[in-house]
XYZ file of C-alpha atoms in Angstrom:
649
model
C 169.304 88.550 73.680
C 167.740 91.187 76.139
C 165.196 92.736 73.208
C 163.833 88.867 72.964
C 163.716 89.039 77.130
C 161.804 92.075 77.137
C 159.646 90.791 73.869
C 158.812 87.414 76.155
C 158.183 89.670 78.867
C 155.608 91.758 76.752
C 153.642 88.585 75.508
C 153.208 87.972 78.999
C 151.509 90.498 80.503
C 148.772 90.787 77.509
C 145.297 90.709 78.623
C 144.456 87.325 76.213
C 147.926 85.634 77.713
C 146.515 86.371 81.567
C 143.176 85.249 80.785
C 144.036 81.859 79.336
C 147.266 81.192 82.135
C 144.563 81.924 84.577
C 142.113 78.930 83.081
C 145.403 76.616 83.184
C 145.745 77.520 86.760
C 142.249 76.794 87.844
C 142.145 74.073 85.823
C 145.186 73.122 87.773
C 144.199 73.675 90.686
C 141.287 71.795 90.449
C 143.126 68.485 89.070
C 145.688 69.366 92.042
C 143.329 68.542 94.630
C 141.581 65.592 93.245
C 143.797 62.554 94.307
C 145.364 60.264 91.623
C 144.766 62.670 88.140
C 148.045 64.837 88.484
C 149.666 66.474 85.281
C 149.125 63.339 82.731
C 145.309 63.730 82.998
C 145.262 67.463 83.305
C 147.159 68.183 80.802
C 144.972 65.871 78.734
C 141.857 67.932 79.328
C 143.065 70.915 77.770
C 144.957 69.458 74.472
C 141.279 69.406 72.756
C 141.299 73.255 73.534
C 144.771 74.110 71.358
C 143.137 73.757 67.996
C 143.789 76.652 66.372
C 144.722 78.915 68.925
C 147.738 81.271 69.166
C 150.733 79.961 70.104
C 151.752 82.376 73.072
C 148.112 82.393 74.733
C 147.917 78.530 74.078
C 151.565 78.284 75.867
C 150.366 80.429 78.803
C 147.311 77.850 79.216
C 149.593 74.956 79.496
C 152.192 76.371 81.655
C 149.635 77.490 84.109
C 148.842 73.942 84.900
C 152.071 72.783 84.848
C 153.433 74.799 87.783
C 149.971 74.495 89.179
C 149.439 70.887 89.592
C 152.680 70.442 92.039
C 151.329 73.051 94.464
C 147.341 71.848 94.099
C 147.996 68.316 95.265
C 149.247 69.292 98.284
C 145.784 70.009 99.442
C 145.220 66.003 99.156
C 148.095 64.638 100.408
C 147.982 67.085 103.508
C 144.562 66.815 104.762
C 143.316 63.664 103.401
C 146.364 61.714 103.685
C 146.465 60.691 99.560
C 149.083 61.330 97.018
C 147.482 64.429 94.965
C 149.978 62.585 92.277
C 153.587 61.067 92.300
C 155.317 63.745 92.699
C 153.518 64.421 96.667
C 153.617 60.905 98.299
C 156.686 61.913 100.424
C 154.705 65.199 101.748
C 152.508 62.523 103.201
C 154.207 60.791 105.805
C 154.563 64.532 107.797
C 151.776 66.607 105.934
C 149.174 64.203 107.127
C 150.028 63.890 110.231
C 150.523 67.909 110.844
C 146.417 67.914 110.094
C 145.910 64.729 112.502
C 147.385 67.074 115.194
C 145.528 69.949 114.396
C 147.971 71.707 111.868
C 146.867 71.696 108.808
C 147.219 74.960 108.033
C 150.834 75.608 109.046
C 151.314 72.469 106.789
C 149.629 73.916 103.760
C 151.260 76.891 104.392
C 154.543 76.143 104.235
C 154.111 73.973 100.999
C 152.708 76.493 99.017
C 155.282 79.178 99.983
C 157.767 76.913 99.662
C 156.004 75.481 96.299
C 156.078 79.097 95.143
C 160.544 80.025 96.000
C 160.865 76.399 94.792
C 159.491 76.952 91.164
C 160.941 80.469 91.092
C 164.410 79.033 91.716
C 163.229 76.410 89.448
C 162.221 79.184 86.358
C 165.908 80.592 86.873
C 167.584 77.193 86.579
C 165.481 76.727 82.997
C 167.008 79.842 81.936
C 170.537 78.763 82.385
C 169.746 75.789 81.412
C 167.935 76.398 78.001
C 171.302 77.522 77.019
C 174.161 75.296 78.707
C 172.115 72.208 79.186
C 172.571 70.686 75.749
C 176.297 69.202 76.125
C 175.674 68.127 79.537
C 172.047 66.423 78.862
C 173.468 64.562 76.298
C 176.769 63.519 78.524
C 174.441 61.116 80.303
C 174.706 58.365 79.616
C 172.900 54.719 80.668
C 175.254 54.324 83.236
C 175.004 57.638 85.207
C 170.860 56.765 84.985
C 171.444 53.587 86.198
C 173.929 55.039 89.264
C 170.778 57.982 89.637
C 168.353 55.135 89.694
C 170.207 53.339 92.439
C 171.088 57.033 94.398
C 167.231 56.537 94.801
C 167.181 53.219 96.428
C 169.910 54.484 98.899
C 167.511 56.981 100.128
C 165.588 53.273 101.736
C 168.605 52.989 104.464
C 167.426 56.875 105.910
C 163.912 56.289 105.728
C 164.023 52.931 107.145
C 164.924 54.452 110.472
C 166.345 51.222 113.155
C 164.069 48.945 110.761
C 166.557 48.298 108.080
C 166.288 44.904 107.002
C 162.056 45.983 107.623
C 162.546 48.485 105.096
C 165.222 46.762 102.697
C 162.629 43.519 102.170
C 159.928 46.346 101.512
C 161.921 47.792 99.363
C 162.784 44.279 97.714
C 159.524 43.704 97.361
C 158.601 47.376 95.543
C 161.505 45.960 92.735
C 160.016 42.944 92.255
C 156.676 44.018 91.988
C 158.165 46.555 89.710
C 159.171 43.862 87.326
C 156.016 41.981 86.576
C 155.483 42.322 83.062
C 157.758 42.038 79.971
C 161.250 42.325 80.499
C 162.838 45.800 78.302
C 165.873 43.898 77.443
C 163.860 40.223 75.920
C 160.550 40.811 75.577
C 160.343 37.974 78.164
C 157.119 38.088 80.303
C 157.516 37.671 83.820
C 155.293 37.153 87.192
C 151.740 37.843 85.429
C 150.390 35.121 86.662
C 148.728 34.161 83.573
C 146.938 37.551 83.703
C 146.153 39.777 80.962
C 146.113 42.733 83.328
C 149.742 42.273 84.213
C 151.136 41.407 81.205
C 151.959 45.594 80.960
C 152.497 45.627 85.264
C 151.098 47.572 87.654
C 150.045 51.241 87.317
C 151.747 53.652 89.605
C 148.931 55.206 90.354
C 147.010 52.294 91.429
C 149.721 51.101 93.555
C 150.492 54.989 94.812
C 146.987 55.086 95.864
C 146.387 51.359 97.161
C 149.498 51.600 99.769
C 149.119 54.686 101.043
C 145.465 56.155 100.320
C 143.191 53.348 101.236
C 145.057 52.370 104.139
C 144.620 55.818 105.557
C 141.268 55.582 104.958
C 140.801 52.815 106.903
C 142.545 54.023 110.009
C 140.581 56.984 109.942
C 137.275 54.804 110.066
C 138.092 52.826 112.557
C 139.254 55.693 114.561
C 135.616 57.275 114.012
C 136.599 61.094 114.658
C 137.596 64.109 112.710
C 140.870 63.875 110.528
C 142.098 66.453 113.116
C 142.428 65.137 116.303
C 142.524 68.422 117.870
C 140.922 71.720 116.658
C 142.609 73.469 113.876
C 143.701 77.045 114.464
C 144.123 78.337 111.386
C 145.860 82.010 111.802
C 148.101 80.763 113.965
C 149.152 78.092 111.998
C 149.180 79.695 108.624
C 151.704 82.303 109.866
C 153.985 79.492 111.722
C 154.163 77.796 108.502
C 155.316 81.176 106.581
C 157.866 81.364 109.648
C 159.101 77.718 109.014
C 160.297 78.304 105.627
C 162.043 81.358 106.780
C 163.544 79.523 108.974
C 164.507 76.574 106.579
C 165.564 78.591 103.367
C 168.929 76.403 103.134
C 166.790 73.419 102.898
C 164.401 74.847 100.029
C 167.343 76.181 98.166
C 169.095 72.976 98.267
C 166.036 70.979 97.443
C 164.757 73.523 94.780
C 167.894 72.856 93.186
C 167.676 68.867 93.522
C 164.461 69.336 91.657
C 165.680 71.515 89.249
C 168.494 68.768 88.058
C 166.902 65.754 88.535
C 163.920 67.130 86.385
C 166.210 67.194 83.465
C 167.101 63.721 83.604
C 164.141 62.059 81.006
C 162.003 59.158 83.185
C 163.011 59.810 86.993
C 160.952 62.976 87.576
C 158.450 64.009 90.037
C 158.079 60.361 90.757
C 161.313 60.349 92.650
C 162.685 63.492 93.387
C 160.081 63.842 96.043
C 162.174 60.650 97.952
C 165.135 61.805 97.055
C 164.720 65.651 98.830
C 162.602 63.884 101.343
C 165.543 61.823 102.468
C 168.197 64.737 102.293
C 165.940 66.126 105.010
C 166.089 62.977 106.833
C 169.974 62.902 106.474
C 170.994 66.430 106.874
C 168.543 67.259 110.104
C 170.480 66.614 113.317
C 167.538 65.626 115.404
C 165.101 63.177 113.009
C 163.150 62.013 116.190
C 159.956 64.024 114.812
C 160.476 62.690 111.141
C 157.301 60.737 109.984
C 155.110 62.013 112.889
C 154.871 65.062 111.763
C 158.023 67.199 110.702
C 157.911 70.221 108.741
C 161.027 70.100 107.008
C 159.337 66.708 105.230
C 156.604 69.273 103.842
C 159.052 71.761 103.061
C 161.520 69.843 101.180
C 159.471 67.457 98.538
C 157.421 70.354 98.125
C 160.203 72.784 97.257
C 161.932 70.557 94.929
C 157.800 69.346 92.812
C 157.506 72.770 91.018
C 161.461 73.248 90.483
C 161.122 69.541 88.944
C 158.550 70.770 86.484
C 160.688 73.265 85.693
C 163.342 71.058 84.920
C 161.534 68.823 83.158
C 160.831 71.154 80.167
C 164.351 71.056 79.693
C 165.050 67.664 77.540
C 161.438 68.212 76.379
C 162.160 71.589 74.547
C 165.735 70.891 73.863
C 166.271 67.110 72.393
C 161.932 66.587 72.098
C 162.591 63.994 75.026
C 159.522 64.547 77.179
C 161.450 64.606 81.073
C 158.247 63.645 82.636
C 154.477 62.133 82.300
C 153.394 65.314 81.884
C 155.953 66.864 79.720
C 155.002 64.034 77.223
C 151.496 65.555 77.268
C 153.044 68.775 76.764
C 155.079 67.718 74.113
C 152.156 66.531 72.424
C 150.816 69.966 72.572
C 153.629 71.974 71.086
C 153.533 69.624 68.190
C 149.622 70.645 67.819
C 150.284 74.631 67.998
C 152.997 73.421 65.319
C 156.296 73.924 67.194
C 158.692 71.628 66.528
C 161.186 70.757 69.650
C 164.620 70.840 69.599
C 166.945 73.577 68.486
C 164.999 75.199 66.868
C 163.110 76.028 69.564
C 166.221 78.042 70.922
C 167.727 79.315 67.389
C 164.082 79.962 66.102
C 161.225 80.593 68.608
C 163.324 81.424 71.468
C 160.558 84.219 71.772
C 158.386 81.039 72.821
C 160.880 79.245 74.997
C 161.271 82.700 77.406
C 157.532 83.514 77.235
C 157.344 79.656 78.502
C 159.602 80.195 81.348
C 158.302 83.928 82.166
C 154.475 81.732 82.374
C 156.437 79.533 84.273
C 157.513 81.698 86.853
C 153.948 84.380 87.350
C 151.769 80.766 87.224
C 153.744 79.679 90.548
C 153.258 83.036 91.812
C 150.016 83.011 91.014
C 148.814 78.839 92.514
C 150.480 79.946 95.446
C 148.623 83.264 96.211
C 145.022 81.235 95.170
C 145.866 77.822 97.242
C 146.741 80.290 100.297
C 143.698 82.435 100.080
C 142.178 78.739 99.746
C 143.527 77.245 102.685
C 141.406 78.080 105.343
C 138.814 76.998 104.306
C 139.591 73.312 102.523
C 141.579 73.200 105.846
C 138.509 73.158 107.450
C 137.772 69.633 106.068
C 140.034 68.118 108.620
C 137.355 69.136 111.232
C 134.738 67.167 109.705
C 133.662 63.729 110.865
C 135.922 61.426 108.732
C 132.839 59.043 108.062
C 131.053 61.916 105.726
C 134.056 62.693 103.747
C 134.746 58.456 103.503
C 132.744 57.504 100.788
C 133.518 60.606 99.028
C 137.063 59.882 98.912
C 137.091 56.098 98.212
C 134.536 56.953 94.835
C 137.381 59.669 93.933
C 140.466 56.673 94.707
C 138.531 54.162 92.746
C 137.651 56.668 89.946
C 141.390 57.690 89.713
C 142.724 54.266 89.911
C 140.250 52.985 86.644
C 141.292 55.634 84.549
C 145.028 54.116 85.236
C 144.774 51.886 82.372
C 140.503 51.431 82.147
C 140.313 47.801 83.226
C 138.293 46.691 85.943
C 141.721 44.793 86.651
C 142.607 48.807 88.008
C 139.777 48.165 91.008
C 140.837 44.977 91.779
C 144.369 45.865 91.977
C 143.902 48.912 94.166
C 142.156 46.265 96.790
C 145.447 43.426 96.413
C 147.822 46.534 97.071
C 145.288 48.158 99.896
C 145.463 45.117 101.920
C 149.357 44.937 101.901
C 149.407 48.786 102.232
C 146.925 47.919 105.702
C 149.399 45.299 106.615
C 152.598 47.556 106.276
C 150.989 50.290 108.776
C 149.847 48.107 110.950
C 152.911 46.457 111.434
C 154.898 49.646 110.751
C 156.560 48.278 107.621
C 158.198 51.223 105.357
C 155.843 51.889 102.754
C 157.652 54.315 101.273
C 160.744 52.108 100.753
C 158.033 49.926 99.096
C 157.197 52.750 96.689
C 160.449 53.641 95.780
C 161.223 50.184 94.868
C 158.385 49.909 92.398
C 158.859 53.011 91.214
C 162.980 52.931 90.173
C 162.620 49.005 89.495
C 161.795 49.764 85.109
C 163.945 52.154 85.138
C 167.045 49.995 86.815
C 166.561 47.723 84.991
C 166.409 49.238 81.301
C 169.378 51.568 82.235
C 171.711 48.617 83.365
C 170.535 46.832 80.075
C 171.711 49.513 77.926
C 174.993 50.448 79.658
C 175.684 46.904 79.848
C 175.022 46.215 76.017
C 176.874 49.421 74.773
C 179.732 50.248 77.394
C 180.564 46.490 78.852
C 182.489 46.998 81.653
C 184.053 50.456 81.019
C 179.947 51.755 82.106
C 180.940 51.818 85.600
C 184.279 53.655 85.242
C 182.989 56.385 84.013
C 183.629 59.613 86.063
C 180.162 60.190 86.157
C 179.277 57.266 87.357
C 182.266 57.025 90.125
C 180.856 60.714 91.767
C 177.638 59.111 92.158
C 178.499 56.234 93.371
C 180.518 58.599 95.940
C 176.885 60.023 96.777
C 175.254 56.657 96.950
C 177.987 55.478 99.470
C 177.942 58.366 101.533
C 174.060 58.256 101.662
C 174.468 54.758 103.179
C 177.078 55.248 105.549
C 176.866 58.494 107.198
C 173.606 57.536 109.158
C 175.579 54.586 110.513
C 178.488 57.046 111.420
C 176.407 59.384 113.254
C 174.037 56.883 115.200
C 177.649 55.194 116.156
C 179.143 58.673 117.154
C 176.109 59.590 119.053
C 175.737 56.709 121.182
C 179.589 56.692 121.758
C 179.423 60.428 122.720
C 176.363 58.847 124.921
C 178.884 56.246 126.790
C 180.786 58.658 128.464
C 178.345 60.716 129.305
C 176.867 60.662 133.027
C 174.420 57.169 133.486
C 174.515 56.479 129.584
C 175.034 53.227 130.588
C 170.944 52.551 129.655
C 170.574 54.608 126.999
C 173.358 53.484 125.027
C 171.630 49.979 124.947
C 169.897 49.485 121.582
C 166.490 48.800 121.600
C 165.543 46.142 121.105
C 163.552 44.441 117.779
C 159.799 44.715 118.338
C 157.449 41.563 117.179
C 153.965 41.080 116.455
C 151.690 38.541 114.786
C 150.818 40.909 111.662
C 155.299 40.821 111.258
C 155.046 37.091 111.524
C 152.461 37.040 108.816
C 154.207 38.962 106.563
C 157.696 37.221 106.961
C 155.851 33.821 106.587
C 153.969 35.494 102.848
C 157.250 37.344 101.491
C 159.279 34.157 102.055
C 156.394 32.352 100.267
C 156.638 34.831 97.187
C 160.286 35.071 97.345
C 160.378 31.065 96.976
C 157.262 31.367 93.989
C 159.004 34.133 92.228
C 162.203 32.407 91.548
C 160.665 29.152 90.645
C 158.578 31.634 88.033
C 161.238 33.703 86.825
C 163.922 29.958 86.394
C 163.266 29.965 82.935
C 164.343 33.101 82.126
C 167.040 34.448 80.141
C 170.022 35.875 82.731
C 169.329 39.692 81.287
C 165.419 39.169 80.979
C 165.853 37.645 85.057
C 168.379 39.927 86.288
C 165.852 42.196 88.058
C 163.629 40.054 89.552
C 166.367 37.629 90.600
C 168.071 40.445 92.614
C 164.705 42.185 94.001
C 164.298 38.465 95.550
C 167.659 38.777 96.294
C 167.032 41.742 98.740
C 163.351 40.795 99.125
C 164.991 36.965 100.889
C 167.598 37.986 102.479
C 166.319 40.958 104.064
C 163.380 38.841 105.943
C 166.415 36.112 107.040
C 168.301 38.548 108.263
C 165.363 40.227 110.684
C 164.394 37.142 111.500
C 167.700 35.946 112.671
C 167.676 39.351 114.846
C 164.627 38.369 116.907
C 166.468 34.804 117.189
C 169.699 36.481 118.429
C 167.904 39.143 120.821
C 164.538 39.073 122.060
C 162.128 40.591 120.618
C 159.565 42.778 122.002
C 155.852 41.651 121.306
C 153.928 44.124 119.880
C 149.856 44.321 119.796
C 148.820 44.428 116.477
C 145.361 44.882 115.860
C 143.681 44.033 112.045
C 140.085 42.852 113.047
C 138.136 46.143 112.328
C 140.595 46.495 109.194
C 139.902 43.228 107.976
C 136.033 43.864 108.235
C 136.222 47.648 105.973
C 138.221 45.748 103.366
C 135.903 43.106 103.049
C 133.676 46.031 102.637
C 135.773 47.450 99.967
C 136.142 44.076 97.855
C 132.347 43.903 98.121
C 131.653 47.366 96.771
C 134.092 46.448 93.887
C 131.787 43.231 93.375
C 128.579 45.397 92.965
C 130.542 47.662 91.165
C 130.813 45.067 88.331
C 127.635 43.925 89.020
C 125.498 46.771 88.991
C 127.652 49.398 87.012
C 130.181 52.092 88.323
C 127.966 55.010 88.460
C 124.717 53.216 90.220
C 127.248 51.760 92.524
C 128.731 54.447 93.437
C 125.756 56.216 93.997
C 124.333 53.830 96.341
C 127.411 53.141 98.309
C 127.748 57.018 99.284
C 123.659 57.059 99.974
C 123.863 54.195 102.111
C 127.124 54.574 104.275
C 126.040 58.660 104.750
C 122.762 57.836 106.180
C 123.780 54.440 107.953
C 127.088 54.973 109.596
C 127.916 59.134 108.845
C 124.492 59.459 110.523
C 123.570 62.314 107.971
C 119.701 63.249 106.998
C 118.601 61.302 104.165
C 118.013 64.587 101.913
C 121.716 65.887 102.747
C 123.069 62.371 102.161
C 121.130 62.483 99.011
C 122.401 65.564 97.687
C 126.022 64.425 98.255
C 125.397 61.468 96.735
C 123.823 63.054 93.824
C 127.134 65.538 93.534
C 128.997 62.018 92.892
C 126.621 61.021 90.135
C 127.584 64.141 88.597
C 130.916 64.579 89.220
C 131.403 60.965 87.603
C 129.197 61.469 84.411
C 130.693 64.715 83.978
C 134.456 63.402 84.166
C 133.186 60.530 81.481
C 132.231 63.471 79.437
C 135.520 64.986 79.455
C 137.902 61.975 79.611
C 135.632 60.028 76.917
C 135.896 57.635 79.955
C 133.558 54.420 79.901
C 133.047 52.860 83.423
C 132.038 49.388 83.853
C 128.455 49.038 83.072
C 126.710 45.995 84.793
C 123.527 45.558 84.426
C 121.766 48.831 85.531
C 124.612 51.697 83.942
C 123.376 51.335 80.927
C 119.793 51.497 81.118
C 119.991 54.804 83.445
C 122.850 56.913 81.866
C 122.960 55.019 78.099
């Protein structure tokens, strides 16, 4: 066992494995920071590259990006307020606004240190578990996904904050949203209305981007100033941030080794551990007043459990071929073009190649940490730039990473549907990430209830397994009710509590109205759609407007009971730049992607960013590039209108 350590540990440190883990980092790193491409695409740009080369140097190329990526994206999600990828929309909510206050750098920081401890911790947990993982992987069965599935949805009554039933009809809404398509269990199609593009649903990362991304956009234009609100002092803040992990090692060892497990279940991933270690913050902090304006423990904690996640994710991928992620099926792809075979032969065979994978594993963490620190200052400087330069730059890089979704223009026009509800939602301070995690857990649900359901009956849910997390689930629901009712009883006998023990009261606004008036619509729409449906093909979207209906009734009937406290909500200005954005869509299909593009950034830099036409022209010309060169790689083919094709055919 140790000579085949020390052999792993040899391959490693050759000058050809370096080199190539190096390239996967950069390339990494690079994908990292452009919003919306992640792993999946990333991944995809180097398979083309594995022809022929040797297995160990080809491995060290891969892994590279693989730790990479989870680290990278942070860049995006903390200073320009977009999900890098799924696995960083939780280091949102607090990243962002860190760098709106002028703290970017203690935010980026503490992620990559953090991202760095988390994937070490994760390397060591893929060591165990390459060898004791096999009986308990295959333990799992529907049922315990299904209980992990809804151990996800739990985490909407701690983000939800005093806006449950707010949060629960998001939430509702992310499931049924979740469910448009063909049902797993009947091949039934459901809620497309008559659509091609939805007979398959809706992308993630079209609806990542759309309720978070664009929104944020917005806001920023309408605010007209830097993304910083106040200077950025970056020394101070990069050591604070170093300091704040220090400080919160419990929390990145306990999230580190959420990651680490939850990456080993096949389908829940990066996509939801990030909620999941997000809300354990949430729950275990004893003052959550700061959470969601800008916290660091919600940096720390997503981002320590992303690169343990990867980790964990090559476990069911080398051991039962069972890619544990997007990106590990990319992977997988990969080890089946260097000619490795996964399963266990990969441990009784090559386990050479499974420790020189974990060993890359480990120094590529190491190593995207040290670059994306010694690149911090100055992409942090970014948030000191007028917002209306970097604008159009950023909406070209949504809209190009929501097309390659699927390659429809149905992608463009679907990032605008969920951008308006996304505008709505912050406005009115609606959970969107109770939103998210509904959409995301609703397939999921709903083909692991199927299954237990078809193959255990009723004994699925008495399962041991399935009785410890339900234990979790129920604790994760009822211990924030037990402390807020603790806290404000400890607060009734303290001195002129009498006020502060009050509960505040619901807050109202004409944006709330709206959207109680449009769920209840949909809620009533969807059931008269989904009334022909089989009662498995149904189940799901019958409960999600289940929660979706009775959550609105239920807030509603707590303005009724207690009055409510208007709330100004303003939407004109937002109104006006997504008019904008539905219009640039519409020359976009008119025109053709690229020449679209182009003129959109020439136009708004000189018009509203104020820039000299020969800078603005340059920029613009950097877009033009960047898009024709991503074609190039991605064998991507925009929509063409009428002018594409005659200037780049």
């Amino acid at each position: 066992m140790f000579d085949i350590l020390f052999s792993s540990l040899g391959h490693l440190f050759t000058v050809s494995h370096l080199l190539y883990m190096m390239v996967g980092v950069l390339v990494g790193l690079v994908v990292g920071i452009i919003p919306g491409l992640g792993g999946i695409a990333g991944m995809s740009l180097l398979l083309p590259f594995l022809y022929g080369m040797e297995p160990t140097v080809a491995l060290g190329m891969l892994m590279g990006l693989v730790a990479v990526i989870p680290t990278g994206d942070t860049f995006a999600s903390v200073l320009l307020g977009i999900p890098g990828s799924s696995a960083s929309q939780a280091t949102v909510i607090d990243g962002f606004s860190l760098a709106k206050r002028g703290q970017a750098a203690r935010a980026l920081s503490s992620a990559f240190l953090s991202s760095m401890i988390g994937g070490l911790i994760g390397a060591i947990v893929l060591t165990g578990f390459i060898l004791i993982a096999r009986p308990l992987v295959l333990s799992f069965s529907s049922s315990e996904l299904f209980m992990l599935t809804l151990l996800g949805l739990s985490m909407v009554a701690v983000l939800s904050g005093r806006d449950l039933f707010k949060g629960l009809a998001a939430c509702g809404l992310g499931l049924l949203i979740g469910a448009i398509g063909m049902a797993p269990a009947t091949g039934e199609f459901r809620l497309n209305l008559g659509l091609d593009y939805l007979y398959d649903g809706l992308p993630l990362v079209v609806v990542g981007l759309g309720i978070f991304a664009l929104p944020e956009i917005i806001d920023l234009l309408v605010k007209r100033g830097a993304i910083a609100s106040e200077p950025c002092r970056l020394g101070e803040g990069w050591r604070q941030g170093i300091r704040d992990v220090g400080q919160q090692r419990g929390l990145v060892a306990r999230c580190a080794g959420i990651g680490s497990l939850v990456g080993t279940i096949p389908g829940l991933a990066g996509s939801v551990v990030d909620w999941l270690t997000y809300g354990h913050a949430v729950q275990s902090a004893k003052d959550k007043s700061q959470f969601g304006q800008g916290d660091i423990r919600g940096v720390i904690a997503p981002e320590s459990a992303n690169n343990a996640c990867a980790c964990g994710a090559m476990v069911p991928t080398l051991l039962f071929g069972v890619p544990g992620s997007g990106t590990a099926a990319v992977f997988l792809g990969g080890l089946l073009l260097l000619g490795l075979q996964p399963g266990v032969g990969m441990i009784e065979t090559h386990l050479d190649l499974t420790y020189t994978i974990i060993w890359s594993l480990a120094l590529a963490n190491i190593l995207g940490a040290a670059l994306c620190l010694v690149l911090a200052r100055p992409v942090a400087s970014l948030t000191r730039v007028p917002f209306a330069i970097l604008a159009p730059l950023i909406t070209v890089l949504i809209m190009f990473a929501a097309f390659q979704a699927t390659r429809a223009t149905g992608d463009l026009l679907a990032l605008g549907a969920v951008g308006v509800l996304g505008v709505l939602f912050k406005q009115a301070n609606w959970s969107r990430p109770a939103f998210l995690i509904g959409f995301v857990l609703a397939p999921g649900a709903e083909s692991y209830f199927y299954q237990a359901v078809q193959f255990q009956g009723a004994d699925a849910f008495q399962r041991p397994g399935v009785l410890i997390i339900g234990s979790l689930i129920l604790a994760a629901l009822f211990i924030p009710m037990l402390r807020s009712l603790w806290s404000k009883r400890r607060q009734t006998y303290s001195v002129g509590a009498a006020s502060t023990a009050r509960a505040e009261p619901p807050t109202l606004g004409a944006i709330d109205v709206v959207l109680f008036v449009a769920l209840l619509g949909t809620a009533a729409f969807a059931w008269m759609d989904v009334a022909d449906l089989s009662l498995i093909g149904g189940i799901m979207p019958r409960l999600a407007i289940a929660i979706l209906g009775i959550a609105c009734l239920l807030e509603i009937a707590r303005c009724l009971v207690r009055r409510p406290e208007w709330q100004h909500q303003p939407l004109r200005q937002q109104v006006a730049w997504l008019a904008g954005f539905f219009a640039l869509v519409a020359i976009m299909l008119t025109l053709g992607f690229i020449t679209a593009a182009t003129l959109f950034c020439l136009t708004f830099l000189v018009a509203i960013a104020r820039l000299k036409p020969w800078t603005a022209a340059g920029m613009s010309l950097g877009v033009t590039a960047f898009l024709l060169g991503m074609a190039q790689f991605l064998t991507l083919t925009y929509p063409s209108g009428l002018i594409d094709p005659w200037l780049f055919g």
